[in-house]
Amino acid sequence: MTRIALYWLLPLHLLITGCTDEPWNNPYSPQQSDQNIYYDVFSERPRHLDPISSYSSNEYTFLGQIYEPPLQYHFLKRPYQLTTLTATAMPEVTYLNINGEMLEDSAPADQVHRAIYRITIKPGILFQPHPAFARSDSGEYLYHDLDKNDLDNIYSLNDFSKTGTRELTTADYIYQIKRFAHPGIHSPIAGLMSKYILGLNELGATLNSEANASSTKSYIDLREYELAGVQYIDRYTYEIILKEKYPQFIYWLSMSFFAPMPWEADRFYSRPGMKEKNIVLDWYPVGTGPFMLTMNNPNLQMVMERNPNFRGEPYPAEGEDTDKSAGYLKDAGKLMPFIDKAIFSLEKENIPAWNKFLQGYYDTSGIDSDSFDQAVQFNTQGDAELTREMQAKGITLVTAVTTSSYYMGFNMLDDVVGGDSQRSRLLRRAISIAIDYEEHITIFTNGRGMPAQGPIPPGIFGHVEGREGINPYVYEWKINQPVRRSIEDARRLMSEAGYPNGRNQESGRPLILYLDTPAAGPGSKAVLDWYRKQLARLGIQLVIRVTDYNRFQEKMIKGTAQIFMWGWNADYPDPENFLFLLYGPNGKTEHNGENAANYSNPEFDRLFNAMKSMPNGEKRQIIINRMVEILRRDAPWIWGYHPIGYSLHHQWYSNAKPNLMANNTLKYKRIDPNTRKTLRNQWNQPRLWPVITVFIILFLSSIPAWRTYKRRERSSAL
Amino acid sequence: MINYIIRRIFYALPILIGVNLITFFLFFIVNTPDDIARMQLGQKRVTQEAIDKWKADRGYNKPVLWNANADGMKRLTETIFYSNSVKLFVFDFGQSDSGRDIGHDISQRMWPSLAITVPSLLLGLLAYISFALILAFFRATYIDVWGVILCVIMMSISSMFYIIGGQFLIGKYLHLVPISGYDTGFEAIKFVALPVMVGLVASIGSSTRWYRTIFLEEMNKDYVRTARAKGLSEKLVLYRHVLRNGLIPILTGVVVILPMLFIGSLITESFFAIPGLGSYTIDAINRQDFAIVRSMVYLGSVLYILGLLLTDISYTIADPRIRLD
């Protein structure tokens, strides 16, 4: 029987592994084992790969490596700072008053009539090979006039036999900015940019009226339309003209919204029949970056390969003080990218992804709550360290406080918890003390979070560390650390607010509050029960109103929610990107903005307007401190926490310093494929003895049955 | 028989219209076009203008069922229902809310589903019938008793346990096959081996018990007694008579699910990262992509009706006494 088992298993093994010594459970082709490939996962298919539409981190994983806006974040330096990517230098910014006269950089925003960003790009940058650029010998584009019949045997971009390239010019950047106004393209920041870029609204109106007049959705050649806010200076220089001073605009220039788009691609993808075959720009990007998407199957794998036309970019030679000792400067000056290919596999479930990481089939992994105890333990000082199992595999742990905030908000339009009265303010502060986020972080995030003292996370200008940085309404400074105020303090505030022991002093009725949340399912129940218990300590009855996501959004827009949970990831490392979440004119109910709490304080709004256009410095810090103090006093949010990201790296994976602002970090990463192959083989030797044992047991247990069968066959009827 | 089939196809039409209407109403009670737009546009900085633009581009700015501002037939045709659902009757699934051609996606994703479901069905049938025959053969012995107990235990365990347990034991501990993933061609074998085995083991309890009952029922019939009386061996009785007659209810039960094999398995595909139609549907539900959900529900209904029709036809083939008039 054992031999039978081996006979059965051996051909199966040979069939699976292609007659090599590869591990049986290798999910990749055996030929890939020696190759310089980076392996990672993705859990959700990207919705958009058009850089004008994409606004999601899971899409930036791919887009960031393909498209090149003029600027990028420095890979190593902290605090985060911008540097050039395709630009030769940082943009020259000129401010003009209403008479067209130049103003100082520090000019107040109300005096600035125009802000001009002049950008010069590097010559010689080439687009990736793409059929949109393919030309015949006579110089005519091969695929720009295709009709449906020409696409009979075309099912993907790879089915086009010819490709071409051309040099990147400023016209490509200008073309992309005009796409904000295109009636058939949906950019999430089109509204925001229309507010700032001169003439974008007008261009949108023109294109809309022409599209409405036309009965068919035909290709719009945006080159034929003028946009006052973007000026072509020469082949390598262009200007963007803003209607007002908006210093944060420079950060947008590092995002793929402002990446170049060749008109040829737009023309190519607009041909009849292309959309029916899913050959669209939203699926097949075309850029100048170090990688190009060669396989886009978001149901299985996304594969990026080195762009053969990429110019090469030197690895940074400067960083933080500790970067050298951490090994992040070993490749200083060497041309990137360091890997040839990146394979991202779809893993919807955490357990298979985690196990495959442990087997060496993914180079890096996050840690979900199911596997946290297997990976991380806390030492006596309370610091996170890897378990012995992880250390034995040579895995390293990298942590970083994210530039995000998870908070609980009060609807300031609500009669009980909202408003500017002292009564509601004290009630909000009491609740802020009662909800013990230190405990929340310990129980629900395995300690992976930092209690927030205000809206601005660490790493962003304006965040203050230490004693000066604590929220005095919720914390006290004791033994060199913030300590949450006692529940007695919160109860005292409740009494002052007119709710002693959680009852309305006037009516005697218990105080009932409502938490609206889209969080459903068994996983969320424990968290919601925890919130209920926290408020019960003040005698408040918290009613959880779980609704589906759409109804929750509707409540938030209509302003009918009372208490809610929300979060924000930084778009860019500027305090404006967090403080605008509480700016009155951004109120969600009245203005459909991002101020979900509908908080409005004239003093805060005035300071916000002054702060947002100031350069970082002492003056700005003073204003920010004043703003944060107003927020802490009014407590429209319970400040919640800033998550700490934990990631695990295998020993063959390097140059992976966490950079929470940059999207284009794949080019920095380095892999040692030989070490990986050796360890994979070592870790994944098949264990056959349990299978053989099972076969033996089955064989032995079948002997009595066989005897019974034989006896029956031999027996007579009488 | 042709008349019968044509008549059944006509009977199916009102069912399909009903399915289409119910799906449409259910979805639009839960989601307004604004909700769908917001879901597609993302969560940050979405303005009402962007929502209106998205709706206009996708035709979601029309009235849902009745356009009072239009004239004549346009009152009916210039609606979301007409423009999105009527084309389904000619299997024109249109585009998903994210702009992809649904028909193309379905044609791509049905193959991985079939790669799991077809071997699961065939190997499963082989295994379940074999085990059921063994239990029936050894009826009222310790093998039968313990076999039934084992079946009851196995059918009482959640399929999730088999999936996670299978991944742990076969993929993680024994290192015999990849834990999850998929590939095309021969490479697919190493990926489908585990989900097929897990699917087979997960259903072995219930299927074996059902088939055993069928075989036992046959074994108590007169023709079996006659076969034994004329001196046939138990093996021959079992394979030549009991199995043949027992296969009639088994095969008709199998035929009804044949068309549904295209739809795939929702949980298995998700856990094993198989890019089939099951995960396609789950993704669409999570993303609230109404166009895909509607198409998949409609396709499921058509396939189910087709399965029932095939079952009726298979009766006539399996049992010559049955005629379809």
PDB file of N, CA and C in Angstrom, chain A residues 709 712-715, chain B residues 133 136-139 219 224 227-228 231-242:
ATOM      1  N   TYR A 709     -16.241  -9.878   3.503  1.00  0.00           N
ATOM      2  CA  TYR A 709     -16.754  -9.983   2.139  1.00  0.00           C
ATOM      3  C   TYR A 709     -16.539 -11.391   1.590  1.00  0.00           C
ATOM      4  N   ARG A 712     -18.812 -13.924   3.180  1.00  0.00           N
ATOM      5  CA  ARG A 712     -20.177 -13.816   2.667  1.00  0.00           C
ATOM      6  C   ARG A 712     -20.293 -14.470   1.291  1.00  0.00           C
ATOM      7  N   GLU A 713     -19.254 -14.237   0.494  1.00  0.00           N
ATOM      8  CA  GLU A 713     -19.272 -14.778  -0.861  1.00  0.00           C
ATOM      9  C   GLU A 713     -19.294 -16.311  -0.822  1.00  0.00           C
ATOM     10  N   ARG A 714     -18.600 -16.865   0.183  1.00  0.00           N
ATOM     11  CA  ARG A 714     -18.506 -18.318   0.263  1.00  0.00           C
ATOM     12  C   ARG A 714     -19.712 -18.945   0.958  1.00  0.00           C
ATOM     13  N   SER A 715     -20.432 -18.135   1.705  1.00  0.00           N
ATOM     14  CA  SER A 715     -21.529 -18.703   2.499  1.00  0.00           C
ATOM     15  C   SER A 715     -22.713 -19.096   1.614  1.00  0.00           C
TER      16      SER A 715
ATOM     17  N   LEU B 133     -21.949   2.372  -1.531  1.00  0.00           N
ATOM     18  CA  LEU B 133     -22.075   0.960  -1.895  1.00  0.00           C
ATOM     19  C   LEU B 133     -21.435   0.066  -0.845  1.00  0.00           C
ATOM     20  N   ALA B 136     -23.668  -0.014   2.100  1.00  0.00           N
ATOM     21  CA  ALA B 136     -24.867  -0.802   1.794  1.00  0.00           C
ATOM     22  C   ALA B 136     -24.525  -2.290   1.764  1.00  0.00           C
ATOM     23  N   PHE B 137     -23.354  -2.584   1.218  1.00  0.00           N
ATOM     24  CA  PHE B 137     -22.929  -3.979   1.139  1.00  0.00           C
ATOM     25  C   PHE B 137     -22.752  -4.577   2.541  1.00  0.00           C
ATOM     26  N   PHE B 138     -22.146  -3.764   3.401  1.00  0.00           N
ATOM     27  CA  PHE B 138     -21.893  -4.247   4.774  1.00  0.00           C
ATOM     28  C   PHE B 138     -22.999  -3.795   5.728  1.00  0.00           C
ATOM     29  N   ARG B 139     -24.214  -3.651   5.228  1.00  0.00           N
ATOM     30  CA  ARG B 139     -25.307  -3.150   6.058  1.00  0.00           C
ATOM     31  C   ARG B 139     -25.459  -4.002   7.307  1.00  0.00           C
ATOM     32  N   MET B 219     -32.102  -2.336  -2.554  1.00  0.00           N
ATOM     33  CA  MET B 219     -31.727  -3.706  -2.175  1.00  0.00           C
ATOM     34  C   MET B 219     -32.883  -4.494  -1.554  1.00  0.00           C
ATOM     35  N   VAL B 224     -34.241  -7.498  -6.688  1.00  0.00           N
ATOM     36  CA  VAL B 224     -32.960  -7.853  -6.066  1.00  0.00           C
ATOM     37  C   VAL B 224     -33.076  -9.242  -5.420  1.00  0.00           C
ATOM     38  N   ALA B 227     -32.874 -11.702  -8.083  1.00  0.00           N
ATOM     39  CA  ALA B 227     -31.481 -11.846  -8.555  1.00  0.00           C
ATOM     40  C   ALA B 227     -30.702 -12.757  -7.615  1.00  0.00           C
ATOM     41  N   ARG B 228     -30.912 -12.509  -6.343  1.00  0.00           N
ATOM     42  CA  ARG B 228     -30.214 -13.373  -5.362  1.00  0.00           C
ATOM     43  C   ARG B 228     -30.726 -14.804  -5.455  1.00  0.00           C
ATOM     44  N   GLY B 231     -29.240 -17.049  -7.801  1.00  0.00           N
ATOM     45  CA  GLY B 231     -27.874 -17.473  -7.492  1.00  0.00           C
ATOM     46  C   GLY B 231     -26.773 -16.508  -7.859  1.00  0.00           C
ATOM     47  N   LEU B 232     -27.144 -15.269  -8.164  1.00  0.00           N
ATOM     48  CA  LEU B 232     -26.089 -14.282  -8.485  1.00  0.00           C
ATOM     49  C   LEU B 232     -25.281 -13.941  -7.240  1.00  0.00           C
ATOM     50  N   SER B 233     -23.994 -13.692  -7.450  1.00  0.00           N
ATOM     51  CA  SER B 233     -23.162 -13.300  -6.301  1.00  0.00           C
ATOM     52  C   SER B 233     -23.581 -11.901  -5.828  1.00  0.00           C
ATOM     53  N   GLU B 234     -23.244 -11.598  -4.568  1.00  0.00           N
ATOM     54  CA  GLU B 234     -23.626 -10.306  -3.990  1.00  0.00           C
ATOM     55  C   GLU B 234     -22.990  -9.160  -4.766  1.00  0.00           C
ATOM     56  N   LYS B 235     -21.777  -9.399  -5.261  1.00  0.00           N
ATOM     57  CA  LYS B 235     -21.069  -8.374  -6.034  1.00  0.00           C
ATOM     58  C   LYS B 235     -21.842  -8.036  -7.312  1.00  0.00           C
ATOM     59  N   LEU B 236     -22.278  -9.093  -7.970  1.00  0.00           N
ATOM     60  CA  LEU B 236     -23.028  -8.880  -9.220  1.00  0.00           C
ATOM     61  C   LEU B 236     -24.372  -8.213  -8.960  1.00  0.00           C
ATOM     62  N   VAL B 237     -25.015  -8.639  -7.888  1.00  0.00           N
ATOM     63  CA  VAL B 237     -26.300  -8.027  -7.522  1.00  0.00           C
ATOM     64  C   VAL B 237     -26.120  -6.527  -7.306  1.00  0.00           C
ATOM     65  N   LEU B 238     -25.037  -6.264  -6.613  1.00  0.00           N
ATOM     66  CA  LEU B 238     -24.791  -4.863  -6.252  1.00  0.00           C
ATOM     67  C   LEU B 238     -24.475  -4.005  -7.474  1.00  0.00           C
ATOM     68  N   TYR B 239     -23.552  -4.452  -8.293  1.00  0.00           N
ATOM     69  CA  TYR B 239     -23.093  -3.631  -9.413  1.00  0.00           C
ATOM     70  C   TYR B 239     -24.026  -3.700 -10.623  1.00  0.00           C
ATOM     71  N   ARG B 240     -24.586  -4.868 -10.899  1.00  0.00           N
ATOM     72  CA  ARG B 240     -25.380  -5.001 -12.121  1.00  0.00           C
ATOM     73  C   ARG B 240     -26.822  -4.523 -11.913  1.00  0.00           C
ATOM     74  N   HIS B 241     -27.351  -4.671 -10.702  1.00  0.00           N
ATOM     75  CA  HIS B 241     -28.776  -4.370 -10.498  1.00  0.00           C
ATOM     76  C   HIS B 241     -28.983  -3.149  -9.594  1.00  0.00           C
ATOM     77  N   VAL B 242     -28.438  -3.229  -8.388  1.00  0.00           N
ATOM     78  CA  VAL B 242     -28.701  -2.161  -7.415  1.00  0.00           C
ATOM     79  C   VAL B 242     -28.102  -0.826  -7.895  1.00  0.00           C
TER      80      VAL B 242
END
